[in-house]
C-alpha cells in the first residue's frame, strides 16, 4: 500500500458517463453542450458527497475540450484535457465558500472573471457551499452573476438549497442531485475492489453503502478505512466491527423471540447487545428499521424497497412470512414509541425492556396468521391465550373462512405506504392505512375562489382548449404524474355561465384537482380574461356493488363484507378506522 491514494480521489469519475447515480443531470448537461445551449450559471443542490463538484469539474473539462467525442465527452488527449488531467488548467477556479466567505474573497474572484481564458473557450468558477457566503459577499457577487462575460460559467454548489436567496436562485439553472442508491454504491465499490485486487463480501459492501446514506464519498472513505484495518479481505464481520454496526442477526433473532412470545429470551438478547457496547437507542431504532423491512418484504412489489444484499433479502422474506401485517404495524408502533420516549426516559434500559415485553405479547398475531395460511392446523389459534374470547362458531369461521383477515395478499400494496429510507415514524404507516379520503360525494362543495381585474370576456371552446393545454404543459409531469393524468384524462366541457365541467374517475383525482383548483382557476381566468370562470368536477356514479373499491375505507368495507371477522380483528387490535 505504498503511495496510497484515497479511493474517493483515485476513482473520481472523469467523464459524465462514469458519474454514479445522477444520469438525469449528466444527460441534461451533455445535451446542453451538444446543442450549445449551455446556461452561464448553474446551481447544483444535493447532499454531500454525491458528485456535485465532480460534475462541475467534468463540465469544465468537457466544454473546454478541443475535440469532443461523438458522445459529448472530453477527448482526454487535447491540450486542454491534458492540462485538466494534470491539475494545471487555469480554466477552472474553485472557491470553497465555507472557509472563504468574505467580500474580499468574492472580489478576488470577480477580478479574475474579467480575463478571458488563454486556452479553450470557457472559464468555470465553482463556488462550493455557496450558502455560506456572507450577505455582503452575496451582494457583491450578484452583479457579476447578472451580467457575466461570455466566457464565464458559474457553478454554485450547495447542500442547503433553502438558504439560497431568491435573487440568486432565479438567475441560475438549478439541478437537484440525488442521494445515490445503495445498490449503485455497492456495485461501484465492487468494481473498485476488483481493480484493487481486494476480495470483498457483497454483504459487507452493502453495509458500507447503507451506512453511507446515499453519499458516495462517505462510502469510499469507509471502504478505505476498512481496507487499512482488515487488509485485502473485506469481510462482513470486519465491517460491522469497524463501523460499530449492530449485526443484522441480532434483529432476526430478537424478532424470532417476539414471534414465539419468548419474553425472557428477548431480554437476554438485549442484554447481550448492551454488553457488546451498543447503545439502547441505536438498537431500538435499528429494530424499527428491521420491522419496516419485514413489512416491505411481505409483498413482491414492495420488496424492491429493501436496500440490502440478495442473501439478506431472502432472510427478510423468510422471516416476514412468519408475521402478519397487523403484527408488524403494532411492532412498528411500539418501537417508534420507545424511540420517541428514549431521550426523556429516566430508565432507558427499562424502557426498551418494557417495549420488548409488549412486543413479545403481540407474537400471538403472528402465529394466527400462520395458522390461517395453513388450514390444516387450525388448533394453534385455539390453544393460544387469545386477547378476546371467541365463541366456538367464531373460532371456526376465523380459521376456515377465506380470505383471512389482514393476510398480506389481501392488503393492496398502496395501502402500506412505507417511507423508502430511514423511516422516522411508524405512525406514517398506520395513518396512511387509516386515513379515509373524503367519501364518495359526487357533488363537490369547495370554497369560492375570487379573482378580479380580468373582466368577463367571452371565449370559445377552442380557446379554452388552447389555454387548458398550455396549463397541462406546465405541469411537472415527473413530480405530479397523477395530477397531470387527472387534468388531461378527459376533455373539459364548457357549460353555461363559463362553468367548465371536467369528468374525473374517482375521489383521489377529485382531491388532486381540488388541491390545485386555485392555480388552475387563476391561470384560466387570467389567460381567458374572464373572472366568472368556474371549474366543476364530476365522476359518473356507478352502482356501488360494481365499483372497484378505491379508497382505503372502501377497501376495508369490502374486506369486511367478505369476512365479518375483519372487524373483530380490528376491534381486538384497537385499530382506528
Ligand atoms: Zn480534449
Coordinates of C-alpha atoms and ligand atoms in Angstrom, one line a residue:
X1 CA 0.0 0.0 0.0
X2 CA 2.8 2.4 -0.7
X3 CA 1.7 5.6 -2.4
X4 CA -1.8 5.2 -1.1
X5 CA -4.3 7.5 -2.7
X6 CA -7.8 7.6 -1.2
X7 CA -10.4 5.9 -3.3
X8 CA -12.6 8.9 -3.5
X9 CA -9.8 10.8 -5.3
X10 CA -8.3 7.9 -7.2
X11 CA -11.7 6.8 -8.6
X12 CA -13.2 10.2 -9.1
X13 CA -15.2 10.0 -12.3
X14 CA -13.6 11.8 -15.2
X15 CA -16.5 11.6 -17.7
X16 CA -20.2 12.2 -17.5
X17 CA -21.0 8.6 -18.2
X18 CA -19.0 7.3 -15.2
X19 CA -20.7 9.6 -12.7
X20 CA -22.7 7.3 -10.4
X21 CA -26.4 7.6 -9.9
X22 CA -27.0 11.1 -11.5
X23 CA -28.0 10.2 -15.0
X24 CA -30.8 12.8 -15.1
X25 CA -28.2 15.6 -14.6
X26 CA -25.3 14.3 -16.7
X27 CA -27.6 13.7 -19.7
X28 CA -29.1 17.1 -19.4
X29 CA -25.7 18.7 -19.3
X30 CA -24.5 16.7 -22.2
X31 CA -27.5 17.7 -24.3
X32 CA -26.9 21.3 -23.4
X33 CA -23.3 21.1 -24.5
X34 CA -24.2 19.3 -27.7
X35 CA -26.9 21.8 -28.6
X36 CA -24.8 24.7 -27.5
X37 CA -27.5 25.9 -25.1
X38 CA -25.4 26.0 -22.0
X39 CA -26.5 28.3 -19.3
X40 CA -24.0 30.6 -17.7
X41 CA -25.0 30.0 -14.1
X42 CA -25.9 26.7 -12.5
X43 CA -27.0 25.8 -9.1
X44 CA -26.1 22.2 -8.0
X45 CA -28.1 21.2 -5.0
X46 CA -27.9 18.0 -3.0
X47 CA -26.4 16.1 -0.1
X48 CA -22.7 15.9 0.5
X49 CA -20.6 13.5 -1.5
X50 CA -23.0 12.7 -4.3
X51 CA -21.0 14.2 -7.2
X52 CA -21.7 17.9 -7.4
X53 CA -18.1 19.1 -7.6
X54 CA -17.2 16.1 -9.7
X55 CA -19.9 17.1 -12.2
X56 CA -18.8 20.7 -12.1
X57 CA -15.2 19.7 -13.0
X58 CA -16.3 17.3 -15.7
X59 CA -18.4 20.1 -17.2
X60 CA -15.5 22.5 -17.1
X61 CA -13.2 20.0 -18.8
X62 CA -15.8 19.0 -21.4
X63 CA -16.7 22.4 -22.6
X64 CA -13.0 23.3 -23.0
X65 CA -12.1 20.2 -24.9
X66 CA -11.0 20.9 -28.5
X67 CA -12.0 17.6 -29.8
X68 CA -15.3 16.4 -28.2
X69 CA -16.1 12.8 -28.8
X70 CA -19.3 11.8 -30.6
X71 CA -20.8 11.0 -27.2
X72 CA -20.2 14.6 -26.0
X73 CA -17.4 13.6 -23.6
X74 CA -13.9 15.2 -23.3
X75 CA -11.3 13.6 -25.6
X76 CA -8.7 13.2 -22.8
X77 CA -6.0 13.9 -25.3
X78 CA -6.1 17.5 -26.4
X79 CA -4.0 20.3 -24.8
X80 CA -6.9 21.5 -22.7
X81 CA -7.8 18.0 -21.5
X82 CA -4.2 17.2 -20.6
X83 CA -3.9 20.4 -18.6
X84 CA -7.1 19.5 -16.8
X85 CA -5.8 16.0 -16.1
X86 CA -2.6 17.2 -14.6
X87 CA -4.5 19.7 -12.5
X88 CA -2.8 22.7 -14.2
X89 CA -5.7 24.1 -16.1
X90 CA -6.4 27.8 -15.4
X91 CA -9.9 27.4 -16.7
X92 CA -11.3 26.1 -13.6
X93 CA -11.4 28.1 -10.4
X94 CA -12.8 26.6 -7.2
X95 CA -13.8 28.6 -4.2
X96 CA -14.9 27.0 -1.0
X97 CA -17.3 29.4 0.4
X98 CA -17.4 27.6 3.8
X99 CA -13.9 28.9 4.6
X100 CA -13.7 31.9 2.1
X101 CA -16.9 33.7 2.6
X102 CA -15.9 37.3 2.9
X103 CA -16.5 40.2 0.5
X104 CA -12.7 40.2 -0.3
X105 CA -12.8 36.6 -1.3
X106 CA -15.6 37.3 -3.7
X107 CA -14.0 40.5 -5.0
X108 CA -10.9 38.4 -5.7
X109 CA -13.0 36.1 -7.8
X110 CA -14.8 38.9 -9.6
X111 CA -11.5 40.4 -10.6
X112 CA -10.5 37.1 -12.2
X113 CA -13.7 36.8 -14.1
X114 CA -12.9 39.7 -16.4
X115 CA -9.9 37.9 -18.0
X116 CA -10.7 35.6 -20.9
X117 CA -9.1 32.2 -20.9
X118 CA -5.8 31.7 -22.6
X119 CA -6.5 28.2 -23.7
X120 CA -10.0 27.0 -24.5
X121 CA -13.3 28.9 -24.6
X122 CA -14.6 28.9 -21.1
X123 CA -13.6 29.6 -17.6
X124 CA -15.6 27.8 -15.0
X125 CA -16.0 29.2 -11.5
X126 CA -17.1 26.7 -8.9
X127 CA -18.3 28.1 -5.6
X128 CA -18.8 25.3 -3.2
X129 CA -21.2 25.6 -0.2
X130 CA -22.4 28.9 -1.7
X131 CA -25.0 29.3 1.0
X132 CA -22.1 30.1 3.4
X133 CA -21.3 33.4 1.7
X134 CA -21.9 36.4 3.8
X135 CA -24.7 38.8 2.9
X136 CA -22.2 41.4 1.7
X137 CA -20.4 38.8 -0.4
X138 CA -23.7 37.7 -1.9
X139 CA -24.5 41.3 -2.9
X140 CA -21.1 41.9 -4.4
X141 CA -21.4 38.7 -6.4
X142 CA -24.9 39.4 -7.7
X143 CA -23.9 42.0 -10.3
X144 CA -21.4 39.6 -11.9
X145 CA -23.9 36.8 -11.9
X146 CA -26.4 39.0 -13.6
X147 CA -24.1 40.1 -16.5
X148 CA -21.2 37.6 -16.7
X149 CA -18.8 37.9 -19.6
X150 CA -19.4 35.4 -22.4
X151 CA -16.5 33.1 -21.4
X152 CA -17.5 32.8 -17.8
X153 CA -19.6 30.0 -16.4
X154 CA -20.6 29.8 -12.7
X155 CA -21.4 26.7 -10.9
X156 CA -22.8 27.2 -7.4
X157 CA -23.0 24.1 -5.3
X158 CA -24.9 23.8 -2.0
X159 CA -26.2 21.3 0.4
X160 CA -28.8 23.7 1.6
X161 CA -30.9 25.0 -1.2
X162 CA -33.4 26.7 1.1
X163 CA -30.6 29.1 2.2
X164 CA -30.1 30.4 -1.3
X165 CA -31.7 33.8 -1.7
X166 CA -34.3 34.1 -4.5
X167 CA -32.3 36.6 -6.4
X168 CA -29.6 34.0 -6.9
X169 CA -32.0 31.2 -7.4
X170 CA -33.8 33.0 -10.2
X171 CA -30.5 33.6 -12.1
X172 CA -29.3 30.0 -12.1
X173 CA -30.3 26.8 -13.8
X174 CA -30.9 24.5 -10.9
X175 CA -30.1 20.8 -10.7
X176 CA -31.0 18.6 -7.8
X177 CA -28.6 15.8 -7.2
X178 CA -30.0 12.5 -5.8
X179 CA -28.8 10.6 -2.8
X180 CA -27.2 7.6 -4.5
X181 CA -29.0 4.3 -4.3
X182 CA -27.4 1.6 -2.1
X183 CA -27.2 -0.8 -5.0
X184 CA -25.4 1.7 -7.1
X185 CA -22.9 2.4 -4.4
X186 CA -22.4 -1.3 -3.8
X187 CA -21.7 -2.1 -7.4
X188 CA -19.3 0.9 -7.6
X189 CA -17.4 -0.4 -4.5
X190 CA -17.3 -3.9 -6.0
X191 CA -15.7 -2.5 -9.1
X192 CA -13.1 -0.7 -7.1
X193 CA -12.4 -3.8 -5.0
X194 CA -11.8 -5.7 -8.2
X195 CA -9.4 -3.1 -9.6
X196 CA -7.5 -3.0 -6.3
X197 CA -7.4 -6.8 -6.1
X198 CA -9.3 -6.8 -2.9
X199 CA -11.7 -9.6 -2.1
X200 CA -14.9 -8.3 -0.7
X201 CA -18.0 -10.0 0.7
X202 CA -21.0 -8.4 -1.0
X203 CA -22.9 -8.2 2.2
X204 CA -20.0 -6.3 3.7
X205 CA -20.1 -3.7 0.9
X206 CA -23.8 -3.4 1.2
X207 CA -23.5 -2.5 4.9
X208 CA -21.0 0.2 3.9
X209 CA -23.3 1.6 1.3
X210 CA -26.2 1.6 3.7
X211 CA -24.2 3.4 6.3
X212 CA -23.1 6.0 3.8
X213 CA -26.7 7.0 3.4
X214 CA -26.6 8.0 -0.2
X215 CA -23.2 9.7 -0.2
X216 CA -20.6 8.0 -2.4
X217 CA -17.7 9.9 -0.9
X218 CA -18.6 8.7 2.6
X219 CA -18.9 5.2 1.3
X220 CA -15.5 5.4 -0.3
X221 CA -13.8 6.7 2.8
X222 CA -15.4 4.0 4.9
X223 CA -14.1 1.5 2.3
X224 CA -10.6 2.9 2.7
X225 CA -10.9 2.7 6.4
X226 CA -11.8 -0.9 6.4
X227 CA -9.1 -1.8 3.9
X228 CA -6.5 -0.2 6.1
X229 CA -8.0 -2.1 9.1
X230 CA -8.7 -5.5 7.5
X231 CA -6.3 -5.6 4.6
X232 CA -7.2 -7.0 1.3
X233 CA -10.1 -9.1 2.5
X234 CA -13.2 -7.2 3.4
X235 CA -15.5 -9.5 5.4
X236 CA -18.9 -8.8 6.9
X237 CA -17.5 -9.1 10.3
X238 CA -14.7 -6.7 9.7
X239 CA -17.2 -4.1 8.5
X240 CA -19.6 -4.4 11.4
X241 CA -16.8 -4.4 13.9
X242 CA -15.1 -1.5 12.4
X243 CA -18.1 0.7 11.7
X244 CA -19.7 -0.3 15.0
X245 CA -22.8 -1.6 13.4
X246 CA -25.2 -3.9 15.1
X247 CA -25.3 -7.2 13.3
X248 CA -28.5 -8.0 11.3
X249 CA -28.5 -11.3 13.0
X250 CA -29.5 -9.8 16.4
X251 CA -32.6 -8.3 14.8
X252 CA -33.6 -11.5 13.2
X253 CA -33.0 -13.4 16.4
X254 CA -34.9 -10.9 18.6
X255 CA -37.8 -10.9 16.1
X256 CA -37.9 -14.7 16.3
X257 CA -38.3 -14.5 20.1
X258 CA -41.1 -11.9 19.7
X259 CA -42.9 -14.2 17.3
X260 CA -42.6 -17.1 19.6
X261 CA -43.5 -14.9 22.6
X262 CA -40.4 -15.8 24.4
X263 CA -40.0 -12.8 26.6
X264 CA -37.1 -14.0 28.7
X265 CA -35.0 -14.9 25.6
X266 CA -35.7 -11.4 24.1
X267 CA -34.5 -9.8 27.3
X268 CA -31.3 -11.9 27.2
X269 CA -30.5 -11.0 23.7
X270 CA -31.0 -7.3 24.5
X271 CA -28.6 -7.7 27.5
X272 CA -26.0 -9.3 25.2
X273 CA -26.3 -6.3 22.8
X274 CA -25.7 -3.9 25.7
X275 CA -22.8 -6.0 26.9
X276 CA -21.2 -5.7 23.5
X277 CA -21.2 -1.9 23.9
X278 CA -24.1 -0.9 21.8
X279 CA -26.4 1.8 22.8
X280 CA -30.1 1.1 23.5
X281 CA -31.4 3.9 21.4
X282 CA -29.4 2.7 18.5
X283 CA -30.8 -0.8 19.0
X284 CA -34.5 0.3 19.2
X285 CA -34.0 2.4 16.0
X286 CA -32.4 -0.5 14.2
X287 CA -35.2 -2.8 15.4
X288 CA -37.8 -0.4 14.0
X289 CA -36.0 -0.4 10.7
X290 CA -35.9 -4.2 10.8
X291 CA -39.7 -4.3 11.2
X292 CA -40.1 -1.8 8.4
X293 CA -38.0 -4.1 6.2
X294 CA -40.1 -7.1 7.2
X295 CA -43.2 -5.1 6.2
X296 CA -42.0 -4.3 2.8
X297 CA -40.8 -7.8 2.3
X298 CA -44.3 -9.1 2.7
X299 CA -45.1 -8.1 -0.9
X300 CA -43.2 -8.9 -4.0
X301 CA -44.0 -5.4 -5.3
X302 CA -42.6 -3.5 -2.3
X303 CA -39.7 -5.9 -1.7
X304 CA -37.6 -3.8 -4.1
X305 CA -37.7 -1.0 -1.4
X306 CA -35.3 -3.2 0.6
X307 CA -31.9 -1.8 0.2
X308 CA -30.0 -4.9 1.3
X309 CA -28.0 -7.6 -0.4
X310 CA -29.6 -10.6 -2.0
X311 CA -28.9 -13.1 0.7
X312 CA -30.2 -10.8 3.4
X313 CA -33.3 -10.1 1.3
X314 CA -34.0 -13.8 1.4
X315 CA -33.7 -13.8 5.1
X316 CA -36.2 -11.0 5.4
X317 CA -38.5 -12.7 3.0
X318 CA -38.4 -15.8 5.1
X319 CA -39.0 -14.1 8.4
X320 CA -41.7 -11.9 7.0
X321 CA -43.7 -15.0 6.2
X322 CA -44.0 -15.7 9.9
X323 CA -45.5 -12.3 10.7
X324 CA -48.8 -10.7 9.8
X325 CA -49.1 -7.2 8.6
X326 CA -51.1 -6.3 11.7
X327 CA -48.3 -7.6 13.9
X328 CA -45.7 -5.7 12.1
X329 CA -47.6 -2.4 12.3
X330 CA -48.1 -2.9 16.0
X331 CA -44.4 -3.7 16.5
X332 CA -43.5 -0.6 14.5
X333 CA -45.8 1.5 16.7
X334 CA -44.1 0.2 19.8
X335 CA -40.6 0.7 18.6
X336 CA -41.5 4.1 17.4
X337 CA -42.9 5.0 20.8
X338 CA -39.8 3.7 22.5
X339 CA -37.6 5.8 20.2
X340 CA -39.7 8.8 20.9
X341 CA -39.6 8.4 24.7
X342 CA -36.0 7.3 24.9
X343 CA -34.3 10.6 25.3
X344 CA -36.6 11.8 28.1
X345 CA -36.7 8.5 29.9
X346 CA -35.1 8.2 33.3
X347 CA -34.6 4.5 33.0
X348 CA -33.8 3.8 29.4
X349 CA -32.9 0.2 29.7
X350 CA -36.2 -0.5 31.4
X351 CA -38.0 1.4 28.6
X352 CA -36.5 -0.8 26.0
X353 CA -37.2 -3.9 28.0
X354 CA -40.8 -3.0 28.6
X355 CA -41.2 -2.4 24.8
X356 CA -39.7 -5.8 24.2
X357 CA -42.1 -7.4 26.6
X358 CA -45.0 -5.7 25.0
X359 CA -43.8 -6.7 21.6
X360 CA -43.5 -10.3 22.7
X361 CA -47.1 -10.4 23.8
X362 CA -48.0 -9.4 20.3
X363 CA -46.5 -12.6 19.0
X364 CA -49.9 -14.2 19.1
X365 CA -50.9 -12.4 16.0
X366 CA -48.1 -13.8 14.0
X367 CA -49.0 -17.3 14.8
X368 CA -52.6 -16.6 14.0
X369 CA -51.6 -15.5 10.5
X370 CA -49.5 -18.6 10.0
X371 CA -52.4 -20.8 11.2
X372 CA -54.7 -19.0 8.8
X373 CA -52.4 -19.8 6.0
X374 CA -52.2 -23.5 6.9
X375 CA -55.8 -24.5 7.2
X376 CA -54.8 -27.9 8.3
X377 CA -53.5 -26.6 11.6
X378 CA -56.4 -24.6 13.0
X379 CA -55.8 -25.7 16.6
X380 CA -52.8 -23.4 17.0
X381 CA -55.2 -20.5 17.2
X382 CA -57.5 -22.0 19.8
X383 CA -54.7 -23.2 22.0
X384 CA -53.2 -19.8 22.4
X385 CA -54.5 -17.4 25.0
X386 CA -56.5 -15.0 22.9
X387 CA -56.8 -11.3 23.6
X388 CA -60.5 -11.6 23.0
X389 CA -62.7 -14.6 23.7
X390 CA -64.4 -16.1 20.7
X391 CA -67.3 -18.4 20.7
X392 CA -66.7 -21.8 19.1
X393 CA -68.5 -20.8 16.0
X394 CA -66.5 -17.7 15.7
X395 CA -63.3 -19.7 16.1
X396 CA -64.3 -22.0 13.3
X397 CA -65.1 -19.2 10.9
X398 CA -62.0 -17.4 12.0
X399 CA -59.9 -20.2 10.8
X400 CA -61.8 -21.6 7.9
X401 CA -63.3 -18.7 6.1
X402 CA -61.5 -17.1 3.1
X403 CA -59.9 -14.7 2.8
X404 CA -58.2 -14.5 6.1
X405 CA -58.3 -11.1 7.7
X406 CA -55.2 -8.9 7.1
X407 CA -53.5 -11.6 5.3
X408 CA -50.7 -10.0 3.3
X409 CA -52.1 -10.8 -0.1
X410 CA -55.3 -9.0 0.8
X411 CA -53.7 -5.8 1.6
X412 CA -53.2 -3.9 -1.5
X413 CA -49.7 -2.6 -1.9
X414 CA -50.5 1.1 -2.0
X415 CA -52.2 0.7 1.4
X416 CA -49.0 0.0 3.1
X417 CA -47.1 3.2 2.4
X418 CA -43.6 2.9 3.9
X419 CA -41.1 5.7 3.6
X420 CA -38.3 4.4 1.4
X421 CA -35.4 5.3 3.6
X422 CA -34.9 5.8 7.3
X423 CA -38.5 5.7 8.4
X424 CA -39.0 8.1 11.2
X425 CA -42.4 7.4 12.5
X426 CA -44.3 4.2 12.3
X427 CA -47.4 6.2 12.5
X428 CA -47.0 7.2 8.9
X429 CA -47.8 3.6 8.0
X430 CA -50.8 3.2 10.2
X431 CA -52.1 6.7 9.4
X432 CA -51.9 6.0 5.7
X433 CA -53.9 2.9 6.4
X434 CA -56.4 4.6 8.5
X435 CA -56.9 7.9 6.8
X436 CA -60.1 7.9 4.9
X437 CA -60.1 10.1 1.8
X438 CA -63.2 12.3 1.6
X439 CA -66.0 10.0 0.9
X440 CA -67.7 9.5 -2.4
X441 CA -69.8 12.5 -2.8
X442 CA -70.2 13.4 -6.4
X443 CA -71.1 17.0 -5.8
X444 CA -68.1 18.9 -4.6
X445 CA -68.5 21.7 -2.3
X446 CA -65.5 23.9 -2.5
X447 CA -64.8 27.3 -1.1
X448 CA -65.2 30.2 -3.5
X449 CA -62.0 31.4 -5.2
X450 CA -62.2 35.0 -6.2
X451 CA -60.1 36.9 -8.7
X452 CA -60.7 40.3 -10.0
X453 CA -59.5 42.5 -12.8
X454 CA -59.8 40.1 -15.7
X455 CA -63.3 41.1 -16.8
X456 CA -65.8 38.8 -18.4
X457 CA -64.6 38.2 -21.9
X458 CA -66.5 35.5 -23.8
X459 CA -64.4 32.7 -25.2
X460 CA -64.9 29.6 -27.4
X461 CA -64.3 26.0 -26.5
X462 CA -61.3 26.0 -28.9
X463 CA -59.8 28.9 -27.0
X464 CA -60.5 27.1 -23.8
X465 CA -58.7 24.0 -25.1
X466 CA -55.6 26.0 -26.0
X467 CA -55.3 27.5 -22.6
X468 CA -56.1 24.2 -21.0
X469 CA -53.3 22.5 -22.9
X470 CA -51.0 25.3 -22.0
X471 CA -51.6 24.7 -18.4
X472 CA -51.2 21.0 -18.8
X473 CA -47.8 21.5 -20.5
X474 CA -46.7 23.5 -17.5
X475 CA -47.4 20.7 -15.1
X476 CA -44.3 19.0 -13.9
X477 CA -45.1 15.5 -15.1
X478 CA -42.3 14.0 -13.2
X479 CA -43.3 15.4 -9.8
X480 CA -47.0 15.4 -10.3
X481 CA -47.8 12.5 -12.6
X482 CA -51.2 11.8 -11.0
X483 CA -52.3 15.4 -11.2
X484 CA -51.3 15.6 -14.8
X485 CA -53.3 12.5 -15.5
X486 CA -56.4 13.8 -13.7
X487 CA -56.1 17.1 -15.6
X488 CA -55.6 15.6 -19.0
X489 CA -57.5 12.4 -19.0
X490 CA -60.8 13.9 -20.1
X491 CA -61.6 16.9 -22.3
X492 CA -63.1 19.8 -20.3
X493 CA -66.7 20.8 -21.4
X494 CA -67.7 24.4 -21.5
X495 CA -71.2 24.9 -19.9
X496 CA -73.4 27.9 -19.3
X497 CA -72.1 30.9 -17.4
X498 CA -68.5 30.0 -18.1
X499 CA -68.7 26.9 -15.9
X500 CA -66.1 24.3 -17.0
X501 CA -67.0 20.8 -16.3
X502 CA -64.4 18.1 -16.0
X503 CA -65.0 14.4 -15.8
X504 CA -62.8 12.5 -13.5
X505 CA -62.5 8.9 -12.4
X506 CA -62.5 8.9 -8.7
X507 CA -62.2 10.7 -5.4
X508 CA -58.4 10.7 -5.5
X509 CA -58.4 12.6 -8.7
X510 CA -61.1 14.9 -7.2
X511 CA -58.8 15.6 -4.3
X512 CA -55.9 16.4 -6.6
X513 CA -57.9 18.8 -8.6
X514 CA -59.3 20.4 -5.5
X515 CA -55.8 20.9 -4.2
X516 CA -54.7 22.6 -7.4
X517 CA -58.0 24.4 -8.0
X518 CA -56.7 27.8 -7.1
X519 CA -53.8 27.6 -9.6
X520 CA -56.0 26.2 -12.3
X521 CA -58.7 28.9 -12.0
X522 CA -56.2 31.7 -11.6
X523 CA -54.5 30.6 -14.8
X524 CA -57.7 30.1 -16.8
X525 CA -59.2 33.4 -15.6
X526 CA -56.2 35.5 -16.4
X527 CA -55.4 33.8 -19.8
X528 CA -59.0 34.0 -20.9
X529 CA -59.6 37.3 -19.3
X530 CA -62.7 36.1 -17.5
X531 CA -63.3 36.2 -13.8
X532 CA -66.5 34.3 -14.0
X533 CA -64.9 31.0 -15.0
X534 CA -65.6 28.2 -12.6
X535 CA -64.4 24.6 -12.5
X536 CA -66.7 21.7 -11.6
X537 CA -65.6 18.1 -11.4
X538 CA -67.8 15.1 -11.5
X539 CA -67.5 11.4 -11.8
X540 CA -70.2 9.1 -13.0
X541 CA -72.0 7.3 -10.2
X542 CA -71.7 3.6 -10.6
X543 CA -73.7 1.1 -8.8
X544 CA -71.8 0.6 -5.6
X545 CA -71.6 -3.1 -5.9
X546 CA -69.9 -2.8 -9.2
X547 CA -67.5 0.0 -8.4
X548 CA -64.0 -1.1 -7.7
X549 CA -63.1 -0.2 -4.1
X550 CA -60.6 2.7 -4.3
X551 CA -60.1 4.4 -1.0
X552 CA -58.8 2.6 2.0
X553 CA -62.1 2.9 3.7
X554 CA -63.9 1.3 0.7
X555 CA -61.4 -1.5 0.5
X556 CA -61.8 -2.1 4.2
X557 CA -65.6 -2.2 3.9
X558 CA -65.3 -4.6 1.0
X559 CA -63.0 -6.9 3.1
X560 CA -65.4 -6.7 5.9
X561 CA -68.3 -7.7 3.7
X562 CA -66.4 -10.8 2.5
X563 CA -65.3 -11.7 6.0
X564 CA -67.0 -10.1 9.0
X565 CA -64.2 -11.3 11.3
X566 CA -62.1 -8.5 9.9
X567 CA -64.0 -6.1 12.0
X568 CA -63.4 -8.2 15.1
X569 CA -59.7 -8.3 14.5
X570 CA -59.8 -4.5 14.0
X571 CA -61.5 -4.1 17.4
X572 CA -59.3 -6.5 19.2
X573 CA -56.2 -4.6 18.0
X574 CA -57.9 -1.4 18.7
X575 CA -57.2 -0.1 15.2
X576 CA -58.7 3.1 14.3
X577 CA -60.7 3.5 11.1
Ligands
LIG1 ZN1 -10.0 17.2 -25.1

